[in-house]
XYZ file of C-alpha atoms in Angstrom:
380
model
C 109.734 140.210 44.185
C 108.916 142.039 47.355
C 108.515 145.793 47.181
C 111.163 147.517 49.230
C 109.703 150.638 51.259
C 112.662 151.920 53.391
C 114.051 148.873 55.354
C 110.664 147.219 55.327
C 110.442 144.453 53.000
C 106.884 143.823 51.987
C 105.519 140.499 51.393
C 104.766 139.825 47.947
C 100.705 140.101 48.755
C 101.248 143.665 49.575
C 103.554 144.628 46.605
C 100.345 145.733 44.490
C 98.667 147.720 47.063
C 101.610 149.640 48.052
C 103.035 150.138 44.313
C 99.509 151.382 43.614
C 99.383 153.843 46.425
C 102.884 155.174 46.518
C 102.998 155.393 42.382
C 99.338 156.419 40.667
C 97.520 159.336 40.520
C 94.173 158.062 39.953
C 92.947 157.852 43.497
C 90.204 159.072 45.774
C 90.625 162.538 47.156
C 90.603 162.337 51.144
C 87.479 163.891 52.775
C 87.390 167.629 53.246
C 87.766 167.634 57.111
C 91.763 166.494 56.788
C 92.364 170.268 55.218
C 90.223 172.205 57.912
C 91.871 174.423 60.684
C 92.341 172.182 63.876
C 89.956 173.041 66.962
C 91.321 175.403 69.624
C 91.361 172.303 72.042
C 94.108 170.553 70.114
C 97.737 170.530 71.269
C 101.229 170.964 69.959
C 101.998 169.724 66.262
C 104.099 166.664 67.904
C 100.362 165.510 67.642
C 99.629 166.515 64.154
C 97.391 163.461 63.457
C 94.507 163.940 65.627
C 90.969 162.249 66.250
C 88.057 164.022 65.107
C 84.887 162.466 66.365
C 81.119 163.344 65.100
C 79.816 162.486 68.485
C 79.728 158.605 68.837
C 81.781 155.765 67.672
C 81.803 155.367 63.718
C 81.372 152.285 61.921
C 82.303 150.747 58.505
C 82.450 153.735 56.194
C 81.648 156.216 58.713
C 84.701 155.659 60.587
C 86.771 156.926 57.647
C 84.915 159.639 56.592
C 84.447 161.028 60.189
C 87.549 160.250 62.297
C 91.434 161.057 61.849
C 93.450 158.682 63.957
C 95.601 159.907 66.319
C 96.581 155.854 67.107
C 97.944 153.171 64.916
C 96.766 150.548 62.706
C 96.052 146.760 63.566
C 95.882 143.220 63.311
C 98.623 140.388 63.096
C 100.515 139.107 60.186
C 99.132 135.605 60.376
C 95.771 136.881 60.976
C 95.812 138.979 57.834
C 95.871 135.877 55.672
C 92.567 134.650 57.057
C 90.547 137.665 57.584
C 87.920 136.906 55.333
C 87.318 133.724 56.899
C 84.582 132.926 59.593
C 83.648 136.836 60.139
C 80.785 136.985 62.777
C 77.398 138.589 61.287
C 78.107 142.209 62.300
C 74.515 143.133 61.634
C 73.125 140.997 64.270
C 71.539 142.747 67.344
C 73.599 141.029 69.868
C 76.653 141.500 67.904
C 76.146 145.448 67.724
C 75.368 145.326 71.432
C 78.744 143.696 71.892
C 80.524 145.945 69.530
C 79.188 149.092 71.335
C 80.325 147.856 74.859
C 83.855 147.083 73.284
C 83.920 150.350 71.475
C 83.508 152.259 74.865
C 86.307 149.820 76.585
C 88.552 151.077 73.699
C 87.959 154.636 73.961
C 88.210 154.427 77.997
C 91.493 152.604 77.989
C 92.794 155.004 75.288
C 92.030 157.871 77.390
C 93.541 156.311 80.323
C 96.539 155.344 78.681
C 95.864 151.667 79.848
C 97.706 149.634 77.099
C 97.189 146.163 78.592
C 93.179 147.031 78.832
C 93.607 148.574 75.199
C 95.165 145.721 73.439
C 92.673 143.278 74.861
C 89.490 145.438 74.146
C 90.978 146.262 70.541
C 91.585 142.545 70.028
C 87.724 141.596 71.077
C 86.483 144.278 69.051
C 88.245 143.069 65.623
C 87.202 139.172 66.529
C 83.658 140.885 65.717
C 84.552 143.294 62.990
C 87.999 143.718 61.020
C 86.470 146.314 58.628
C 87.070 149.459 61.045
C 90.572 150.790 60.950
C 90.243 153.265 63.818
C 90.019 149.974 66.106
C 92.918 148.429 64.022
C 94.767 151.364 64.842
C 94.076 151.503 68.762
C 95.471 147.910 69.001
C 98.846 148.544 67.009
C 99.042 151.934 69.166
C 98.861 149.555 72.480
C 101.695 147.326 71.154
C 103.768 150.354 70.433
C 103.430 151.727 73.943
C 103.865 148.195 75.264
C 107.368 148.556 73.739
C 106.578 145.719 71.248
C 107.873 147.760 67.925
C 108.181 144.802 65.791
C 104.629 143.725 66.474
C 103.370 147.271 65.602
C 105.332 147.079 62.336
C 103.662 143.775 61.692
C 100.330 145.048 62.602
C 100.437 147.872 60.153
C 101.576 145.978 57.313
C 98.637 143.561 57.909
C 96.398 146.388 57.980
C 97.559 147.938 54.836
C 96.826 144.632 53.223
C 93.387 144.483 54.591
C 92.521 148.088 54.110
C 94.306 149.243 51.185
C 92.636 152.429 50.863
C 93.075 153.343 54.185
C 94.854 156.672 54.065
C 95.685 157.039 57.906
C 97.109 153.406 57.889
C 99.909 155.032 56.043
C 100.223 158.191 58.171
C 100.235 156.089 61.143
C 102.991 153.915 59.420
C 105.234 156.989 59.119
C 104.517 158.103 62.560
C 105.807 154.853 63.683
C 108.992 155.210 62.314
C 109.299 158.943 63.790
C 108.362 157.581 67.330
C 111.464 155.123 66.864
C 113.658 158.079 65.509
C 114.098 156.247 62.313
C 114.274 159.524 60.123
C 115.417 157.840 57.002
C 112.415 155.610 56.736
C 110.140 158.307 58.274
C 110.992 160.511 55.436
C 110.676 157.641 52.873
C 107.197 157.020 54.358
C 106.096 160.481 54.717
C 106.957 161.390 50.894
C 105.073 158.352 49.913
C 101.981 159.591 51.744
C 102.345 163.193 50.126
C 102.747 161.656 46.465
C 99.759 159.478 47.001
C 97.545 161.845 48.746
C 99.009 165.449 48.109
C 95.956 167.269 50.049
C 96.942 165.727 53.230
C 99.456 168.624 54.970
C 100.187 166.120 57.856
C 102.610 164.518 55.448
C 104.409 167.835 54.591
C 104.888 168.412 58.200
C 106.288 164.935 58.891
C 108.461 165.367 55.940
C 109.910 168.370 57.012
C 110.458 167.125 60.655
C 112.126 164.223 59.015
C 114.612 166.413 57.042
C 115.403 168.565 59.973
C 116.250 165.533 62.055
C 118.480 164.340 59.178
C 120.463 167.843 59.363
C 118.888 168.767 55.976
C 117.141 171.955 57.421
C 117.282 173.775 54.053
C 115.217 171.239 52.354
C 112.824 171.186 55.534
C 112.207 174.932 55.038
C 111.432 174.502 51.448
C 109.013 171.962 52.139
C 107.204 174.265 54.896
C 107.346 177.217 52.495
C 105.685 175.115 50.104
C 103.111 174.043 52.791
C 102.606 177.591 53.808
C 101.438 178.682 50.463
C 99.066 175.503 50.053
C 97.568 175.725 53.479
C 97.621 179.413 54.459
C 94.965 178.920 56.815
C 96.254 176.066 58.726
C 97.612 176.946 62.061
C 99.811 173.799 62.487
C 101.390 174.368 59.323
C 102.440 177.816 60.319
C 103.380 176.215 63.941
C 105.848 173.762 62.336
C 107.598 176.392 60.435
C 107.882 178.713 63.465
C 109.761 175.863 65.265
C 111.930 175.167 62.150
C 112.926 178.727 62.389
C 113.465 178.573 66.197
C 115.989 175.526 65.227
C 117.867 177.816 62.743
C 117.897 180.544 65.259
C 115.992 182.836 63.197
C 114.054 184.398 65.967
C 112.444 187.309 64.032
C 111.130 184.855 61.387
C 109.849 182.593 64.220
C 108.037 185.636 65.946
C 106.329 186.507 62.574
C 105.003 182.800 62.054
C 104.019 182.295 65.798
C 101.893 185.485 65.105
C 100.323 184.459 62.351
C 99.512 181.135 64.314
C 97.941 183.192 67.142
C 96.021 185.090 64.320
C 94.590 181.774 63.131
C 93.732 180.327 66.707
C 94.227 182.428 70.038
C 92.064 180.198 72.238
C 94.536 177.227 72.394
C 97.429 177.522 75.314
C 100.303 176.163 73.132
C 99.685 179.086 70.762
C 100.386 181.878 73.115
C 103.264 179.592 74.800
C 104.910 179.172 71.386
C 104.607 182.914 70.284
C 105.810 184.253 73.822
C 108.808 181.808 73.527
C 109.735 183.079 70.455
C 109.810 186.516 71.903
C 111.838 185.655 74.562
C 114.417 183.670 72.411
C 114.621 186.909 70.436
C 115.513 189.087 73.520
C 112.176 190.867 73.539
C 111.156 190.053 77.316
C 108.838 192.741 77.711
C 106.784 191.751 74.702
C 107.026 187.992 75.735
C 105.700 188.992 79.174
C 102.700 190.888 77.392
C 101.858 187.734 75.326
C 102.020 185.468 78.217
C 99.674 187.659 80.188
C 97.417 187.484 77.312
C 97.554 184.093 77.238
C 97.088 183.387 80.871
C 93.993 185.610 80.857
C 92.507 183.578 77.874
C 93.865 180.279 79.550
C 94.234 180.460 83.070
C 94.547 176.618 83.654
C 97.327 176.030 81.446
C 100.684 175.118 83.217
C 102.973 175.713 80.274
C 102.043 179.467 80.197
C 102.542 179.858 83.949
C 106.072 178.109 83.397
C 106.778 180.493 80.809
C 105.735 183.366 82.688
C 108.792 182.470 85.309
C 110.938 181.671 82.707
C 110.857 185.368 81.375
C 111.581 186.817 85.031
C 114.896 184.254 84.963
C 115.835 185.690 81.533
C 115.931 189.158 82.679
C 117.563 187.897 86.111
C 114.599 189.019 88.188
C 115.373 186.318 90.629
C 112.585 187.391 93.172
C 110.075 187.683 90.461
C 111.004 184.152 89.378
C 111.022 182.161 92.500
C 107.759 183.995 93.469
C 106.047 182.720 89.906
C 107.677 179.111 90.276
C 106.441 179.003 93.648
C 102.736 180.002 92.251
C 103.430 177.165 89.776
C 104.407 174.495 92.571
C 101.384 175.440 94.612
C 98.638 175.234 91.527
C 100.434 172.054 89.984
C 102.032 170.129 92.952
C 102.206 166.952 91.218
C 104.453 168.542 88.068
C 108.175 168.489 88.811
C 108.410 171.530 86.352
C 108.003 174.186 89.104
C 110.484 172.368 91.548
C 113.177 172.389 88.779
C 112.503 175.926 87.928
C 113.202 176.982 91.462
C 116.281 174.837 91.820
C 117.700 176.634 88.582
C 116.735 179.908 89.681
C 118.242 179.683 93.050
C 121.672 178.522 91.353
C 121.465 181.434 88.916
C 120.817 183.880 91.907
C 124.027 182.424 93.575
C 122.176 180.875 96.441
C 123.606 177.293 96.475
C 122.479 176.541 100.099
C 118.885 177.082 99.120
C 119.473 175.328 96.023
C 120.555 172.301 97.907
C 117.435 172.585 100.232
C 115.148 172.567 97.393
C 116.691 170.062 95.636
C 116.612 167.482 98.801
C 112.559 168.569 98.647
C 112.512 167.646 95.042
C 114.151 164.277 95.737
C 111.476 163.781 98.464
C 108.412 164.307 96.241
C 109.991 163.008 93.010
C 112.116 159.952 94.139
C 111.907 158.449 90.511
C 112.881 161.578 88.967
C 116.376 161.768 90.438
C 118.343 162.223 87.333
C 116.668 164.925 86.446
C 117.315 166.994 89.392
C 120.634 165.838 89.923
C 122.148 166.859 86.438
C 120.412 170.528 86.893
C 121.911 170.846 90.733
C 125.379 169.406 89.701
C 125.521 172.157 86.932
């Protein structure tokens, strides 16, 4: 009888694997890197599953020990049944050279968001070696981005059959449900990961996000409070709690949480942005401006901080300063629509409809495919 995991009815061959992963306690603990504080170069928490590299493309067991997947799992349903048949000798010199070249292609395609190439190169790599789950992940990521979610689901199922001890395949399976905004199944999958690997804080954050989207914010808060206690030095845990507090409009709590995030990691731009945004939402515009100034001094290249600096001026109805700051955003990031939308919004708020209309026309010329964004703004 197949095991039902959410709305995903797993084939009989997968039943024992999933049962073992979801219901037993006698399991190997995850590698220690999964509980370490993230590096300052990491982005916001909606990227909570990040790649950690040791300098080169890992292989075999090294892939599991040194790399946390930011992508998804691989292999098709039909291929999974014959995976053990006809594998090439991955230790041969020729195959090793081909694997190295293909690994570079996979990495380049992922970095450039070239999804068709990522699919091609990942499939080619896996024809040589199906034991490395990171490359399984790259292919499934490509399928997802190419809007082939059903194939991505099948891919993840086959990958779990192939690599039943691959923790991050189960994490990616939960994240796939999140990406589809299928919050019921995302919650089921995150809870399965958390019960099987209790030391993985990503699972607790995913569980909380799912609960929040299901309008069960009190439960989400309980999950995050527990996560804070278990991982007190993990910046992303505190950031998730801060965002939930903002969602609940408990801005003082959000400010305190963001301050803790900043204490843990003050080198990442998103930390300063989050702290200043919470201050701004709480009505403390002067403190928010000081926080942004400190962040910009540390991260002058970050567009988000520059935009937040302009929004603070908007909030206190300082239209001249806001326009000047949005103009600076446009000058430094001319290909980003954010600065232009900010200018339109400020002009409308300042009671200058003619200038707002001119700015809107300029925006339509520069960003003709984003008409729906500025049209609704100008109409309001």
